[in-house]
Amino acid sequence: EAQVTQNPRYLITVTGKKLTVTCSQNMNHEYMSWYRQDPGLGLRQIYYSMNVEVTDKGDVPEGYKVSRKEKRNFPLILESLSPNQTSLYFCASSLRRQRFNMNTEAFFGQGTRLTVV
Amino acid sequence: EDQVTQSPEALRLQEGESSSLNCSYTVSGLRGLFWYRQDPGKGPEFLFTLYSAGEEKEKERLKATLTKKESFLHITAPKPEDSATYLCAVRTVYNQGGKLIFGQGTELSVKP
C-alpha cells in the first residue's frame, strides 16, 4: 500500500528538549515536504526537499532542521523545543515530473500532534 | 502575493441537500489546483487535481470545476460520511519548487 508514515503520532514534551519526527514514504517520490497546521492559520510549509541532499526553507523554517540522506526518508528535527512549536505536523511526498518541472499531487502522512509545555 | 480563499468557512447540510464549496485564488501562473478532504486529526486525503480553466473531475458525489479565478467543489446528494473539512490548494509556476498554498478550508457537516 502506498503511504507516508510519520512517527511519533502524538507527543507531549517539555521546553528545551530535542525531537526528531520521522517521515518515510514507499512511493519512490523525489519531492518531500513538511507542513504545520494551526487553527486559523491553515497548513504552512516548513521545509521541502526536491531530491536526496537537496533541501530548502519553506514559509516557517525558524526552529526546525531537516535532512535528506535517503530518498524515502525526510526527518524533521526540532533542536530545542519551544511552546510555539505546539502544532499538528504533516509530512507529504509528491512525484516530480522533471520534464515538466512540476510535481503531481501530494500524499500526506497521518500527522504528528506535538504539545510542548 | 499568492492567495487562496475558501468559502464558506462552515457549511451545514441535510442529507441529500446538494451544495457547492468555493475556492478563489489569486496567483501568478497556476500550476495546478488540488482538492483534499481532511477528517479530524488525520492527514489530508487527495481528491482531485485541475490544471486548466474549463476542466472538470468527478468522483462519486463530488465534482470539481475550475475557472480562471476560482474552483468549485459540488456535492450532490451528500451523506453523513461526507462530513469533513475540504481543503483547496494551488501550486504556482514561481513558488519554491512546488509548495502547496492552502486555503483555510470549509468544514462540512451533513446531518441525517
PDB file of C-alpha atoms in Angstrom:
ATOM      1  CA  GLU A   1       0.000   0.000   0.000  1.00  0.00           C
ATOM      2  CA  ALA A   2       1.308   3.431  -0.991  1.00  0.00           C
ATOM      3  CA  GLN A   3       1.757   5.522   2.105  1.00  0.00           C
ATOM      4  CA  VAL A   4       3.601   8.190   4.036  1.00  0.00           C
ATOM      5  CA  THR A   5       4.403   7.157   7.589  1.00  0.00           C
ATOM      6  CA  GLN A   6       5.192   9.551  10.410  1.00  0.00           C
ATOM      7  CA  ASN A   7       6.335   8.877  13.950  1.00  0.00           C
ATOM      8  CA  PRO A   8       5.524   9.651  16.650  1.00  0.00           C
ATOM      9  CA  ARG A   9       1.811  10.262  16.137  1.00  0.00           C
ATOM     10  CA  TYR A  10       1.332  12.034  19.452  1.00  0.00           C
ATOM     11  CA  LEU A  11       3.797  13.562  21.872  1.00  0.00           C
ATOM     12  CA  ILE A  12       3.653  15.803  24.931  1.00  0.00           C
ATOM     13  CA  THR A  13       7.092  17.030  25.911  1.00  0.00           C
ATOM     14  CA  VAL A  14       8.916  19.902  27.600  1.00  0.00           C
ATOM     15  CA  THR A  15      10.634  23.075  26.513  1.00  0.00           C
ATOM     16  CA  GLY A  16      14.300  22.740  25.582  1.00  0.00           C
ATOM     17  CA  LYS A  17      14.351  19.084  24.627  1.00  0.00           C
ATOM     18  CA  LYS A  18      15.358  17.874  21.170  1.00  0.00           C
ATOM     19  CA  LEU A  19      12.911  15.969  18.979  1.00  0.00           C
ATOM     20  CA  THR A  20      13.177  14.175  15.667  1.00  0.00           C
ATOM     21  CA  VAL A  21       9.944  13.396  13.839  1.00  0.00           C
ATOM     22  CA  THR A  22      10.499  10.693  11.263  1.00  0.00           C
ATOM     23  CA  CYS A  23       8.836  10.517   7.859  1.00  0.00           C
ATOM     24  CA  SER A  24       9.095   7.691   5.365  1.00  0.00           C
ATOM     25  CA  GLN A  25       7.393   7.135   2.006  1.00  0.00           C
ATOM     26  CA  ASN A  26       7.271   3.988  -0.112  1.00  0.00           C
ATOM     27  CA  MET A  27       6.293   5.559  -3.459  1.00  0.00           C
ATOM     28  CA  ASN A  28       9.808   6.449  -4.659  1.00  0.00           C
ATOM     29  CA  HIS A  29       8.835  10.120  -4.721  1.00  0.00           C
ATOM     30  CA  GLU A  30      11.520  12.735  -5.241  1.00  0.00           C
ATOM     31  CA  TYR A  31       9.730  15.651  -3.588  1.00  0.00           C
ATOM     32  CA  MET A  32       9.030  15.645   0.149  1.00  0.00           C
ATOM     33  CA  SER A  33       7.939  18.418   2.460  1.00  0.00           C
ATOM     34  CA  TRP A  34       6.862  19.253   5.989  1.00  0.00           C
ATOM     35  CA  TYR A  35       3.837  21.333   6.944  1.00  0.00           C
ATOM     36  CA  ARG A  36       2.420  22.517  10.202  1.00  0.00           C
ATOM     37  CA  GLN A  37      -1.278  23.098  10.721  1.00  0.00           C
ATOM     38  CA  ASP A  38      -2.553  25.610  13.245  1.00  0.00           C
ATOM     39  CA  PRO A  39      -6.103  26.846  13.897  1.00  0.00           C
ATOM     40  CA  GLY A  40      -6.811  29.978  11.906  1.00  0.00           C
ATOM     41  CA  LEU A  41      -3.519  29.735  10.011  1.00  0.00           C
ATOM     42  CA  GLY A  42      -4.117  26.642   7.943  1.00  0.00           C
ATOM     43  CA  LEU A  43      -1.321  24.499   6.541  1.00  0.00           C
ATOM     44  CA  ARG A  44       2.065  26.181   6.142  1.00  0.00           C
ATOM     45  CA  GLN A  45       5.195  24.712   4.632  1.00  0.00           C
ATOM     46  CA  ILE A  46       8.219  24.394   6.911  1.00  0.00           C
ATOM     47  CA  TYR A  47      10.872  22.783   4.690  1.00  0.00           C
ATOM     48  CA  TYR A  48      10.954  20.877   1.464  1.00  0.00           C
ATOM     49  CA  SER A  49      13.315  18.618  -0.450  1.00  0.00           C
ATOM     50  CA  MET A  50      13.401  18.171  -4.200  1.00  0.00           C
ATOM     51  CA  ASN A  51      15.677  15.127  -4.000  1.00  0.00           C
ATOM     52  CA  VAL A  52      18.386  13.468  -1.930  1.00  0.00           C
ATOM     53  CA  GLU A  53      20.736  16.036  -0.366  1.00  0.00           C
ATOM     54  CA  VAL A  54      18.629  18.914  -1.745  1.00  0.00           C
ATOM     55  CA  THR A  55      16.603  20.801   0.857  1.00  0.00           C
ATOM     56  CA  ASP A  56      15.302  24.351   1.214  1.00  0.00           C
ATOM     57  CA  LYS A  57      13.265  26.540   3.521  1.00  0.00           C
ATOM     58  CA  GLY A  58       9.536  26.950   3.270  1.00  0.00           C
ATOM     59  CA  ASP A  59       7.480  29.711   4.828  1.00  0.00           C
ATOM     60  CA  VAL A  60       8.086  28.985   8.516  1.00  0.00           C
ATOM     61  CA  PRO A  61      11.523  27.321   8.905  1.00  0.00           C
ATOM     62  CA  GLU A  62      12.676  29.002  12.134  1.00  0.00           C
ATOM     63  CA  GLY A  63      13.403  26.477  14.876  1.00  0.00           C
ATOM     64  CA  TYR A  64      13.440  23.490  12.523  1.00  0.00           C
ATOM     65  CA  LYS A  65      16.034  21.496  10.595  1.00  0.00           C
ATOM     66  CA  VAL A  66      15.740  18.725   8.054  1.00  0.00           C
ATOM     67  CA  SER A  67      17.956  16.243   6.274  1.00  0.00           C
ATOM     68  CA  ARG A  68      17.506  14.054   3.207  1.00  0.00           C
ATOM     69  CA  LYS A  69      20.141  11.336   3.120  1.00  0.00           C
ATOM     70  CA  GLU A  70      17.884   8.744   1.522  1.00  0.00           C
ATOM     71  CA  LYS A  71      15.095   9.159  -0.985  1.00  0.00           C
ATOM     72  CA  ARG A  72      12.441   7.563   1.194  1.00  0.00           C
ATOM     73  CA  ASN A  73      13.164   9.413   4.481  1.00  0.00           C
ATOM     74  CA  PHE A  74      12.808  13.056   5.411  1.00  0.00           C
ATOM     75  CA  PRO A  75      13.105  13.632   9.172  1.00  0.00           C
ATOM     76  CA  LEU A  76      12.129  16.902  10.828  1.00  0.00           C
ATOM     77  CA  ILE A  77      14.433  17.980  13.636  1.00  0.00           C
ATOM     78  CA  LEU A  78      13.393  20.347  16.402  1.00  0.00           C
ATOM     79  CA  GLU A  79      16.668  21.174  18.144  1.00  0.00           C
ATOM     80  CA  SER A  80      15.312  22.989  21.190  1.00  0.00           C
ATOM     81  CA  LEU A  81      11.576  22.703  21.635  1.00  0.00           C
ATOM     82  CA  SER A  82       9.517  25.782  22.479  1.00  0.00           C
ATOM     83  CA  PRO A  83       5.801  26.148  23.251  1.00  0.00           C
ATOM     84  CA  ASN A  84       5.183  27.934  19.925  1.00  0.00           C
ATOM     85  CA  GLN A  85       6.081  24.675  18.192  1.00  0.00           C
ATOM     86  CA  THR A  86       2.941  23.100  19.599  1.00  0.00           C
ATOM     87  CA  SER A  87       1.109  22.121  16.440  1.00  0.00           C
ATOM     88  CA  LEU A  88      -0.074  19.350  14.139  1.00  0.00           C
ATOM     89  CA  TYR A  89       2.695  18.369  11.730  1.00  0.00           C
ATOM     90  CA  PHE A  90       2.331  16.664   8.378  1.00  0.00           C
ATOM     91  CA  CYS A  91       4.869  15.144   6.065  1.00  0.00           C
ATOM     92  CA  ALA A  92       3.962  14.919   2.381  1.00  0.00           C
ATOM     93  CA  SER A  93       5.520  13.470  -0.752  1.00  0.00           C
ATOM     94  CA  SER A  94       4.967  14.007  -4.474  1.00  0.00           C
ATOM     95  CA  LEU A  95       6.241  12.569  -7.710  1.00  0.00           C
ATOM     96  CA  ARG A  96       8.347  15.096  -9.546  1.00  0.00           C
ATOM     97  CA  ARG A  97       7.977  15.261 -13.307  1.00  0.00           C
ATOM     98  CA  GLN A  98      11.402  16.571 -14.243  1.00  0.00           C
ATOM     99  CA  ARG A  99      10.493  17.042 -17.884  1.00  0.00           C
ATOM    100  CA  PHE A 100       7.706  19.472 -16.981  1.00  0.00           C
ATOM    101  CA  ASN A 101       9.440  20.891 -13.894  1.00  0.00           C
ATOM    102  CA  MET A 102       6.378  20.219 -11.762  1.00  0.00           C
ATOM    103  CA  ASN A 103       5.036  17.949  -9.049  1.00  0.00           C
ATOM    104  CA  THR A 104       1.964  15.773  -9.063  1.00  0.00           C
ATOM    105  CA  GLU A 105      -0.483  15.651  -6.182  1.00  0.00           C
ATOM    106  CA  ALA A 106       0.893  15.413  -2.660  1.00  0.00           C
ATOM    107  CA  PHE A 107       0.269  12.428  -0.409  1.00  0.00           C
ATOM    108  CA  PHE A 108       0.170  13.220   3.280  1.00  0.00           C
ATOM    109  CA  GLY A 109       1.068  11.263   6.367  1.00  0.00           C
ATOM    110  CA  GLN A 110      -1.356  10.840   9.246  1.00  0.00           C
ATOM    111  CA  GLY A 111       0.173  13.640  11.255  1.00  0.00           C
ATOM    112  CA  THR A 112       2.127  14.195  14.446  1.00  0.00           C
ATOM    113  CA  ARG A 113       0.341  16.092  17.184  1.00  0.00           C
ATOM    114  CA  LEU A 114       3.008  17.797  19.274  1.00  0.00           C
ATOM    115  CA  THR A 115       2.428  19.634  22.544  1.00  0.00           C
ATOM    116  CA  VAL A 116       5.326  21.479  24.184  1.00  0.00           C
ATOM    117  CA  VAL A 117       4.826  22.568  27.779  1.00  0.00           C
TER     118      VAL A 117
ATOM    119  CA  GLU B   1       1.090  37.831  -3.144  1.00  0.00           C
ATOM    120  CA  ASP B   2      -0.339  34.416  -3.969  1.00  0.00           C
ATOM    121  CA  GLN B   3      -3.556  33.832  -2.069  1.00  0.00           C
ATOM    122  CA  VAL B   4      -6.230  31.159  -1.762  1.00  0.00           C
ATOM    123  CA  THR B   5      -9.580  31.870  -0.112  1.00  0.00           C
ATOM    124  CA  GLN B   6     -12.267  29.307   0.614  1.00  0.00           C
ATOM    125  CA  SER B   7     -15.911  29.962   1.387  1.00  0.00           C
ATOM    126  CA  PRO B   8     -17.956  29.380   3.348  1.00  0.00           C
ATOM    127  CA  GLU B   9     -15.860  28.584   6.427  1.00  0.00           C
ATOM    128  CA  ALA B  10     -18.528  26.155   7.594  1.00  0.00           C
ATOM    129  CA  LEU B  11     -21.496  24.569   5.875  1.00  0.00           C
ATOM    130  CA  ARG B  12     -24.277  22.532   7.406  1.00  0.00           C
ATOM    131  CA  LEU B  13     -26.431  20.433   5.093  1.00  0.00           C
ATOM    132  CA  GLN B  14     -29.194  17.931   5.471  1.00  0.00           C
ATOM    133  CA  GLU B  15     -28.589  14.558   3.917  1.00  0.00           C
ATOM    134  CA  GLY B  16     -29.500  14.795   0.233  1.00  0.00           C
ATOM    135  CA  GLU B  17     -29.220  18.597   0.114  1.00  0.00           C
ATOM    136  CA  SER B  18     -26.784  19.441  -2.700  1.00  0.00           C
ATOM    137  CA  SER B  19     -24.463  22.442  -2.468  1.00  0.00           C
ATOM    138  CA  SER B  20     -21.140  23.887  -3.596  1.00  0.00           C
ATOM    139  CA  LEU B  21     -17.913  24.931  -1.899  1.00  0.00           C
ATOM    140  CA  ASN B  22     -15.885  27.766  -3.355  1.00  0.00           C
ATOM    141  CA  CYS B  23     -12.128  28.253  -3.697  1.00  0.00           C
ATOM    142  CA  SER B  24     -10.993  31.544  -5.188  1.00  0.00           C
ATOM    143  CA  TYR B  25      -7.345  32.141  -5.961  1.00  0.00           C
ATOM    144  CA  THR B  26      -5.033  34.974  -6.887  1.00  0.00           C
ATOM    145  CA  VAL B  27      -1.763  33.520  -8.089  1.00  0.00           C
ATOM    146  CA  SER B  28       0.949  34.152 -10.635  1.00  0.00           C
ATOM    147  CA  GLY B  29       0.889  31.285 -13.084  1.00  0.00           C
ATOM    148  CA  LEU B  30      -1.255  28.406 -11.859  1.00  0.00           C
ATOM    149  CA  ARG B  31       0.462  25.030 -11.968  1.00  0.00           C
ATOM    150  CA  GLY B  32      -2.391  23.019 -10.573  1.00  0.00           C
ATOM    151  CA  LEU B  33      -5.314  23.338  -8.179  1.00  0.00           C
ATOM    152  CA  PHE B  34      -5.861  20.497  -5.714  1.00  0.00           C
ATOM    153  CA  TRP B  35      -8.798  19.484  -3.564  1.00  0.00           C
ATOM    154  CA  TYR B  36      -8.281  17.489  -0.394  1.00  0.00           C
ATOM    155  CA  ARG B  37     -10.559  16.049   2.254  1.00  0.00           C
ATOM    156  CA  GLN B  38      -9.401  16.106   5.864  1.00  0.00           C
ATOM    157  CA  ASP B  39     -11.031  14.239   8.720  1.00  0.00           C
ATOM    158  CA  PRO B  40     -10.363  15.459  12.277  1.00  0.00           C
ATOM    159  CA  GLY B  41      -6.837  14.639  13.453  1.00  0.00           C
ATOM    160  CA  LYS B  42      -5.892  12.988  10.159  1.00  0.00           C
ATOM    161  CA  GLY B  43      -3.817  13.912   7.156  1.00  0.00           C
ATOM    162  CA  PRO B  44      -5.376  15.498   4.063  1.00  0.00           C
ATOM    163  CA  GLU B  45      -6.597  12.921   1.579  1.00  0.00           C
ATOM    164  CA  PHE B  46      -6.183  13.752  -2.096  1.00  0.00           C
ATOM    165  CA  LEU B  47      -9.386  14.127  -4.133  1.00  0.00           C
ATOM    166  CA  PHE B  48      -8.749  15.976  -7.413  1.00  0.00           C
ATOM    167  CA  THR B  49      -6.235  17.884  -9.477  1.00  0.00           C
ATOM    168  CA  LEU B  50      -7.313  20.516 -12.003  1.00  0.00           C
ATOM    169  CA  TYR B  51      -4.848  22.184 -14.332  1.00  0.00           C
ATOM    170  CA  SER B  52      -6.725  24.429 -16.722  1.00  0.00           C
ATOM    171  CA  ALA B  53      -9.891  26.520 -16.887  1.00  0.00           C
ATOM    172  CA  GLY B  54     -12.878  24.506 -18.029  1.00  0.00           C
ATOM    173  CA  GLU B  55     -11.553  21.255 -16.629  1.00  0.00           C
ATOM    174  CA  GLU B  56     -13.900  19.080 -14.536  1.00  0.00           C
ATOM    175  CA  LYS B  57     -13.302  15.967 -12.439  1.00  0.00           C
ATOM    176  CA  GLU B  58     -15.835  13.700 -10.735  1.00  0.00           C
ATOM    177  CA  LYS B  59     -15.706  11.121  -8.006  1.00  0.00           C
ATOM    178  CA  GLU B  60     -18.860   9.603  -6.560  1.00  0.00           C
ATOM    179  CA  ARG B  61     -20.923  12.522  -5.189  1.00  0.00           C
ATOM    180  CA  LEU B  62     -18.181  15.092  -5.735  1.00  0.00           C
ATOM    181  CA  LYS B  63     -17.464  17.164  -8.818  1.00  0.00           C
ATOM    182  CA  ALA B  64     -14.704  19.756  -9.077  1.00  0.00           C
ATOM    183  CA  THR B  65     -14.630  22.522 -11.671  1.00  0.00           C
ATOM    184  CA  LEU B  66     -12.103  25.225 -12.479  1.00  0.00           C
ATOM    185  CA  THR B  67     -12.272  28.724 -13.952  1.00  0.00           C
ATOM    186  CA  LYS B  68      -9.510  31.301 -14.291  1.00  0.00           C
ATOM    187  CA  LYS B  69     -10.282  32.742 -10.870  1.00  0.00           C
ATOM    188  CA  GLU B  70     -11.943  30.030  -8.817  1.00  0.00           C
ATOM    189  CA  SER B  71     -12.816  26.412  -8.356  1.00  0.00           C
ATOM    190  CA  PHE B  72     -15.996  24.828  -7.099  1.00  0.00           C
ATOM    191  CA  LEU B  73     -16.485  21.543  -5.338  1.00  0.00           C
ATOM    192  CA  HIS B  74     -20.064  20.459  -5.969  1.00  0.00           C
ATOM    193  CA  ILE B  75     -21.543  17.897  -3.621  1.00  0.00           C
ATOM    194  CA  THR B  76     -24.608  16.116  -4.941  1.00  0.00           C
ATOM    195  CA  ALA B  77     -27.000  14.443  -2.503  1.00  0.00           C
ATOM    196  CA  PRO B  78     -24.452  14.354   0.337  1.00  0.00           C
ATOM    197  CA  LYS B  79     -24.405  11.684   3.015  1.00  0.00           C
ATOM    198  CA  PRO B  80     -23.266  11.986   6.655  1.00  0.00           C
ATOM    199  CA  GLU B  81     -19.995  10.258   5.754  1.00  0.00           C
ATOM    200  CA  ASP B  82     -19.153  13.241   3.532  1.00  0.00           C
ATOM    201  CA  SER B  83     -18.749  15.340   6.682  1.00  0.00           C
ATOM    202  CA  ALA B  84     -15.157  16.601   6.788  1.00  0.00           C
ATOM    203  CA  THR B  85     -13.061  19.676   6.134  1.00  0.00           C
ATOM    204  CA  TYR B  86     -12.408  20.248   2.446  1.00  0.00           C
ATOM    205  CA  LEU B  87      -9.153  21.956   1.573  1.00  0.00           C
ATOM    206  CA  CYS B  88      -8.197  23.694  -1.621  1.00  0.00           C
ATOM    207  CA  ALA B  89      -4.540  24.238  -2.543  1.00  0.00           C
ATOM    208  CA  VAL B  90      -2.639  25.643  -5.502  1.00  0.00           C
ATOM    209  CA  ARG B  91       0.841  25.343  -6.934  1.00  0.00           C
ATOM    210  CA  THR B  92       2.266  28.178  -8.982  1.00  0.00           C
ATOM    211  CA  VAL B  93       4.991  28.471 -11.559  1.00  0.00           C
ATOM    212  CA  TYR B  94       7.096  30.702  -9.368  1.00  0.00           C
ATOM    213  CA  ASN B  95       6.836  29.234  -5.898  1.00  0.00           C
ATOM    214  CA  GLN B  96       9.521  27.330  -4.099  1.00  0.00           C
ATOM    215  CA  GLY B  97       9.909  24.205  -6.163  1.00  0.00           C
ATOM    216  CA  GLY B  98       6.339  23.054  -5.718  1.00  0.00           C
ATOM    217  CA  LYS B  99       4.978  24.428  -2.456  1.00  0.00           C
ATOM    218  CA  LEU B 100       1.250  23.956  -1.947  1.00  0.00           C
ATOM    219  CA  ILE B 101      -0.560  27.148  -0.914  1.00  0.00           C
ATOM    220  CA  PHE B 102      -3.612  26.140   1.084  1.00  0.00           C
ATOM    221  CA  GLY B 103      -6.882  27.856   1.766  1.00  0.00           C
ATOM    222  CA  GLN B 104      -8.338  27.796   5.267  1.00  0.00           C
ATOM    223  CA  GLY B 105     -10.785  25.060   4.417  1.00  0.00           C
ATOM    224  CA  THR B 106     -14.550  24.574   4.519  1.00  0.00           C
ATOM    225  CA  GLU B 107     -15.891  22.461   7.349  1.00  0.00           C
ATOM    226  CA  LEU B 108     -18.824  20.464   6.000  1.00  0.00           C
ATOM    227  CA  SER B 109     -21.360  18.840   8.277  1.00  0.00           C
ATOM    228  CA  VAL B 110     -24.084  16.616   6.810  1.00  0.00           C
ATOM    229  CA  LYS B 111     -26.907  15.665   9.138  1.00  0.00           C
ATOM    230  CA  PRO B 112     -29.099  12.590   8.583  1.00  0.00           C
TER     231      PRO B 112
END
